[in-house]
Amino acid sequence: MKSAFTRGDRCFGAYAFATALLLTACGQPSGTMPAPASFVRALTGPPACKGQNTNKKYGTITVTLKTRSGSFCIPAFGGFGGSMQYPSVNRSVKLTIRTSTANIYNEPQLGTGTSIVYLNLHFHAGTHFSSNLKSQGGLTSKAINAGGTYTAYGIVAVGHLVLMFTPCYTVATQGPYGGVLSNLGDLFSNTTITGAGYGVIEIYSGEQVSQEC
């Protein structure tokens, strides 16, 4: 999926700088990022998405968000994968997702600790998400412990405008490939992406906020 992120690879530095400034202004964690822990690829894990491309840094795929609520496949990488539901949108748009286990784009640290996975996002155009989410499936990995609590943070930058999704926590259930985090698409609920932009969803261990996904 080279074309989808050609500009993004160059733009993420400026995006990370802008979001770091915003987080500092809002009193959120910022500053020097801890070095990402090394991650041993699981011997077995979720299957790759149809049409997925994978290299040594990430797995990537481009999907189309339909006006009705639906789901998209999370690119399998480093033992992570699965699917994510999303609310209905007022305009169908393309979304490129890259799954990585390292902070390859120098993303701001949105939560406390180090994210266990990064779902990098590239919205090819703007749209508005409603709040009617029908959740099933979810992000899954052997690195996710069933019964454990995890917190999801998300952010998208469109030019100099930065949107922080309302973070939420969820309790992992057991699935065939390990723990499953459902309801993560609730991050998108009732939000407006104003144009083509880049962002990330980060997953942290523990209940770091009071709102449940």
mmCIF file of C-alpha atoms in Angstrom:
data_model
loop_
_atom_site.group_PDB
_atom_site.id
_atom_site.type_symbol
_atom_site.label_atom_id
_atom_site.label_comp_id
_atom_site.label_asym_id
_atom_site.label_seq_id
_atom_site.Cartn_x
_atom_site.Cartn_y
_atom_site.Cartn_z
ATOM 1 C CA MET A 1 0.000 0.000 0.000
ATOM 2 C CA LYS A 2 2.808 2.353 -0.811
ATOM 3 C CA SER A 3 0.737 5.125 -2.331
ATOM 4 C CA ALA A 4 -1.651 5.458 0.597
ATOM 5 C CA PHE A 5 1.038 6.547 3.032
ATOM 6 C CA THR A 6 3.701 8.085 0.805
ATOM 7 C CA ARG A 7 2.760 11.585 1.943
ATOM 8 C CA GLY A 8 1.882 10.277 5.385
ATOM 9 C CA ASP A 9 5.370 8.985 6.067
ATOM 10 C CA ARG A 10 6.643 12.537 5.573
ATOM 11 C CA CYS A 11 3.730 14.213 7.337
ATOM 12 C CA PHE A 12 3.672 12.181 10.535
ATOM 13 C CA GLY A 13 6.630 14.096 11.971
ATOM 14 C CA ALA A 14 4.750 17.383 11.762
ATOM 15 C CA TYR A 15 1.578 15.680 12.997
ATOM 16 C CA ALA A 16 3.376 14.249 16.049
ATOM 17 C CA PHE A 17 4.875 17.663 16.832
ATOM 18 C CA ALA A 18 1.471 19.354 16.639
ATOM 19 C CA THR A 19 -0.204 16.766 18.843
ATOM 20 C CA ALA A 20 2.632 16.872 21.357
ATOM 21 C CA LEU A 21 2.118 20.630 21.679
ATOM 22 C CA LEU A 22 -1.598 20.086 22.200
ATOM 23 C CA LEU A 23 -1.037 17.439 24.851
ATOM 24 C CA THR A 24 1.405 19.679 26.687
ATOM 25 C CA ALA A 25 -1.096 22.522 26.649
ATOM 26 C CA CYS A 26 -3.840 20.223 27.961
ATOM 27 C CA GLY A 27 -1.644 18.787 30.694
ATOM 28 C CA GLN A 28 -1.540 15.320 29.152
ATOM 29 C CA PRO A 29 1.572 13.113 29.285
ATOM 30 C CA SER A 30 4.209 14.344 26.843
ATOM 31 C CA GLY A 31 7.949 14.696 26.501
ATOM 32 C CA THR A 32 10.526 12.065 25.762
ATOM 33 C CA MET A 33 8.977 8.853 24.609
ATOM 34 C CA PRO A 34 10.199 5.672 26.282
ATOM 35 C CA ALA A 35 11.899 3.257 23.953
ATOM 36 C CA PRO A 36 9.351 0.698 22.738
ATOM 37 C CA ALA A 37 9.797 -2.734 24.233
ATOM 38 C CA SER A 38 10.969 -5.422 21.885
ATOM 39 C CA PHE A 39 8.134 -7.666 20.784
ATOM 40 C CA VAL A 40 8.465 -11.305 19.870
ATOM 41 C CA ARG A 41 6.075 -12.220 17.072
ATOM 42 C CA ALA A 42 3.593 -14.844 18.190
ATOM 43 C CA LEU A 43 3.917 -18.217 16.504
ATOM 44 C CA THR A 44 0.174 -18.252 15.886
ATOM 45 C CA GLY A 45 -2.151 -15.298 15.699
ATOM 46 C CA PRO A 46 -5.097 -13.749 13.879
ATOM 47 C CA PRO A 47 -5.147 -14.284 10.103
ATOM 48 C CA ALA A 48 -4.068 -11.522 7.754
ATOM 49 C CA CYS A 49 -6.729 -9.359 6.136
ATOM 50 C CA LYS A 50 -7.665 -9.960 2.530
ATOM 51 C CA GLY A 51 -5.498 -7.639 0.444
ATOM 52 C CA GLN A 52 -3.142 -6.871 3.344
ATOM 53 C CA ASN A 53 0.479 -5.904 2.715
ATOM 54 C CA THR A 54 3.087 -6.589 5.392
ATOM 55 C CA ASN A 55 6.709 -5.595 5.943
ATOM 56 C CA LYS A 56 9.010 -5.809 8.951
ATOM 57 C CA LYS A 57 7.516 -2.664 10.552
ATOM 58 C CA TYR A 58 3.762 -2.990 10.043
ATOM 59 C CA GLY A 59 0.790 -4.603 8.350
ATOM 60 C CA THR A 60 -1.407 -2.313 6.257
ATOM 61 C CA ILE A 61 -4.693 -2.279 4.360
ATOM 62 C CA THR A 62 -7.044 0.308 2.874
ATOM 63 C CA VAL A 63 -10.776 -0.113 3.465
ATOM 64 C CA THR A 64 -13.896 1.852 2.609
ATOM 65 C CA LEU A 65 -16.110 3.006 5.473
ATOM 66 C CA LYS A 66 -19.700 2.648 4.330
ATOM 67 C CA THR A 67 -22.527 4.979 5.314
ATOM 68 C CA ARG A 68 -24.146 2.187 7.301
ATOM 69 C CA SER A 69 -22.322 1.036 10.426
ATOM 70 C CA GLY A 70 -20.016 -1.853 9.695
ATOM 71 C CA SER A 71 -16.612 -3.303 10.498
ATOM 72 C CA PHE A 72 -13.157 -3.415 9.013
ATOM 73 C CA CYS A 73 -10.346 -5.916 9.304
ATOM 74 C CA ILE A 74 -7.406 -4.914 11.496
ATOM 75 C CA PRO A 75 -4.159 -5.792 9.656
ATOM 76 C CA ALA A 76 -2.427 -8.701 11.351
ATOM 77 C CA PHE A 77 1.018 -7.861 12.684
ATOM 78 C CA GLY A 78 3.123 -8.925 15.665
ATOM 79 C CA GLY A 79 0.414 -11.261 16.917
ATOM 80 C CA PHE A 80 -2.314 -8.563 16.811
ATOM 81 C CA GLY A 81 -5.258 -8.470 14.452
ATOM 82 C CA GLY A 82 -8.997 -9.010 14.386
ATOM 83 C CA SER A 83 -11.657 -6.495 13.424
ATOM 84 C CA MET A 84 -13.181 -3.209 14.533
ATOM 85 C CA GLN A 85 -16.786 -2.066 14.306
ATOM 86 C CA TYR A 86 -17.535 1.559 13.468
ATOM 87 C CA PRO A 87 -20.682 3.708 13.665
ATOM 88 C CA SER A 88 -22.496 4.833 10.520
ATOM 89 C CA VAL A 89 -20.939 7.737 8.629
ATOM 90 C CA ASN A 90 -22.631 10.513 6.665
ATOM 91 C CA ARG A 91 -20.115 10.136 3.829
ATOM 92 C CA SER A 92 -18.372 7.019 2.614
ATOM 93 C CA VAL A 93 -14.583 7.451 2.837
ATOM 94 C CA LYS A 94 -11.436 5.400 2.461
ATOM 95 C CA LEU A 95 -9.366 4.620 5.550
ATOM 96 C CA THR A 96 -5.855 3.158 5.585
ATOM 97 C CA ILE A 97 -4.890 1.272 8.746
ATOM 98 C CA ARG A 98 -1.388 0.247 9.734
ATOM 99 C CA THR A 99 -0.828 -2.084 12.685
ATOM 100 C CA SER A 100 2.547 -1.788 14.397
ATOM 101 C CA THR A 101 3.968 -2.868 17.736
ATOM 102 C CA ALA A 102 6.551 -0.067 17.800
ATOM 103 C CA ASN A 103 6.041 3.691 17.723
ATOM 104 C CA ILE A 104 7.217 4.000 14.126
ATOM 105 C CA TYR A 105 5.751 7.498 13.608
ATOM 106 C CA ASN A 106 6.896 9.056 16.907
ATOM 107 C CA GLU A 107 3.304 9.363 18.089
ATOM 108 C CA PRO A 108 2.614 11.341 21.278
ATOM 109 C CA GLN A 109 2.147 9.215 24.385
ATOM 110 C CA LEU A 110 -1.587 9.526 24.988
ATOM 111 C CA GLY A 111 -1.823 7.314 28.077
ATOM 112 C CA THR A 112 0.323 6.218 31.000
ATOM 113 C CA GLY A 113 2.974 3.651 30.195
ATOM 114 C CA THR A 114 3.689 2.302 26.719
ATOM 115 C CA SER A 115 1.033 1.352 24.206
ATOM 116 C CA ILE A 116 0.956 -2.384 23.493
ATOM 117 C CA VAL A 117 -0.042 -1.740 19.869
ATOM 118 C CA TYR A 118 -0.478 1.196 17.486
ATOM 119 C CA LEU A 119 -3.307 1.329 14.939
ATOM 120 C CA ASN A 120 -2.117 4.118 12.652
ATOM 121 C CA LEU A 121 -4.918 5.812 10.717
ATOM 122 C CA HIS A 122 -5.087 7.732 7.445
ATOM 123 C CA PHE A 123 -8.493 9.159 6.584
ATOM 124 C CA HIS A 124 -8.467 9.967 2.876
ATOM 125 C CA ALA A 125 -11.323 12.471 3.298
ATOM 126 C CA GLY A 126 -13.532 13.921 5.999
ATOM 127 C CA THR A 127 -16.724 12.393 7.397
ATOM 128 C CA HIS A 128 -18.969 12.397 10.464
ATOM 129 C CA PHE A 129 -19.548 9.323 12.649
ATOM 130 C CA SER A 130 -22.889 8.801 14.357
ATOM 131 C CA SER A 131 -23.218 7.133 17.746
ATOM 132 C CA ASN A 132 -25.155 3.986 16.779
ATOM 133 C CA LEU A 133 -22.468 1.340 17.198
ATOM 134 C CA LYS A 134 -23.262 -2.365 17.000
ATOM 135 C CA SER A 135 -20.183 -4.005 18.420
ATOM 136 C CA GLN A 136 -18.912 -7.495 17.747
ATOM 137 C CA GLY A 137 -15.488 -8.953 17.104
ATOM 138 C CA GLY A 138 -12.581 -6.816 18.257
ATOM 139 C CA LEU A 139 -8.823 -6.364 18.458
ATOM 140 C CA THR A 140 -7.276 -9.657 19.498
ATOM 141 C CA SER A 141 -3.864 -10.999 20.517
ATOM 142 C CA LYS A 142 -2.214 -13.440 22.880
ATOM 143 C CA ALA A 143 -0.620 -10.331 24.398
ATOM 144 C CA ILE A 144 -4.107 -9.285 25.600
ATOM 145 C CA ASN A 145 -5.133 -11.059 28.809
ATOM 146 C CA ALA A 146 -8.764 -12.158 29.033
ATOM 147 C CA GLY A 147 -10.346 -10.527 32.084
ATOM 148 C CA GLY A 148 -7.806 -7.719 32.036
ATOM 149 C CA THR A 149 -8.774 -4.071 31.639
ATOM 150 C CA TYR A 150 -7.337 -1.929 28.828
ATOM 151 C CA THR A 151 -7.707 1.730 27.876
ATOM 152 C CA ALA A 152 -7.966 3.037 24.321
ATOM 153 C CA TYR A 153 -6.882 6.520 23.261
ATOM 154 C CA GLY A 154 -7.143 8.037 19.808
ATOM 155 C CA ILE A 155 -6.196 11.185 17.952
ATOM 156 C CA VAL A 156 -6.437 12.526 14.390
ATOM 157 C CA ALA A 157 -4.766 15.612 12.899
ATOM 158 C CA VAL A 158 -6.184 17.377 9.844
ATOM 159 C CA GLY A 159 -3.626 20.017 8.979
ATOM 160 C CA HIS A 160 -3.134 22.066 12.162
ATOM 161 C CA LEU A 161 -6.480 20.963 13.617
ATOM 162 C CA VAL A 162 -6.114 18.130 16.117
ATOM 163 C CA LEU A 163 -9.049 16.015 17.317
ATOM 164 C CA MET A 164 -8.645 13.862 20.400
ATOM 165 C CA PHE A 165 -11.202 11.068 20.692
ATOM 166 C CA THR A 166 -12.787 10.567 24.101
ATOM 167 C CA PRO A 167 -10.723 7.725 25.643
ATOM 168 C CA CYS A 168 -12.463 4.694 27.113
ATOM 169 C CA TYR A 169 -11.672 1.422 28.832
ATOM 170 C CA THR A 170 -12.829 -2.109 28.095
ATOM 171 C CA VAL A 171 -12.449 -5.544 29.686
ATOM 172 C CA ALA A 172 -10.933 -8.242 27.491
ATOM 173 C CA THR A 173 -12.838 -11.421 26.744
ATOM 174 C CA GLN A 174 -11.405 -14.726 25.521
ATOM 175 C CA GLY A 175 -11.261 -15.513 21.822
ATOM 176 C CA PRO A 176 -9.637 -18.175 19.629
ATOM 177 C CA TYR A 177 -6.471 -16.085 19.142
ATOM 178 C CA GLY A 178 -6.175 -14.707 22.680
ATOM 179 C CA GLY A 179 -7.841 -11.852 24.513
ATOM 180 C CA VAL A 180 -10.355 -9.707 22.601
ATOM 181 C CA LEU A 181 -11.018 -5.979 23.060
ATOM 182 C CA SER A 182 -14.441 -5.145 21.665
ATOM 183 C CA ASN A 183 -16.203 -1.769 21.472
ATOM 184 C CA LEU A 184 -13.046 0.103 20.426
ATOM 185 C CA GLY A 185 -14.999 1.661 17.566
ATOM 186 C CA ASP A 186 -16.836 3.651 20.234
ATOM 187 C CA LEU A 187 -13.869 6.049 20.032
ATOM 188 C CA PHE A 188 -15.314 7.285 16.738
ATOM 189 C CA SER A 189 -18.848 7.848 18.078
ATOM 190 C CA ASN A 190 -20.309 11.293 17.389
ATOM 191 C CA THR A 191 -17.045 12.694 16.018
ATOM 192 C CA THR A 192 -16.309 14.667 12.874
ATOM 193 C CA ILE A 193 -13.184 14.197 10.775
ATOM 194 C CA THR A 194 -12.967 17.539 8.974
ATOM 195 C CA GLY A 195 -10.803 16.380 6.069
ATOM 196 C CA ALA A 196 -7.986 14.089 4.994
ATOM 197 C CA GLY A 197 -5.895 13.450 8.093
ATOM 198 C CA TYR A 198 -3.572 11.152 10.002
ATOM 199 C CA GLY A 199 -3.881 9.692 13.464
ATOM 200 C CA VAL A 200 -3.506 6.712 15.743
ATOM 201 C CA ILE A 201 -5.325 4.530 18.231
ATOM 202 C CA GLU A 202 -3.171 3.417 21.152
ATOM 203 C CA ILE A 203 -3.993 0.657 23.657
ATOM 204 C CA TYR A 204 -2.694 0.751 27.238
ATOM 205 C CA SER A 205 -2.922 -1.737 30.073
ATOM 206 C CA GLY A 206 -5.216 -0.870 32.969
ATOM 207 C CA GLU A 207 -8.289 1.286 33.545
ATOM 208 C CA GLN A 208 -6.844 4.759 33.009
ATOM 209 C CA VAL A 209 -10.146 6.611 32.463
ATOM 210 C CA SER A 210 -13.664 6.356 33.922
ATOM 211 C CA GLN A 211 -15.650 6.005 30.670
ATOM 212 C CA GLU A 212 -16.308 2.503 29.412
ATOM 213 C CA CYS A 213 -16.221 1.756 25.685
#
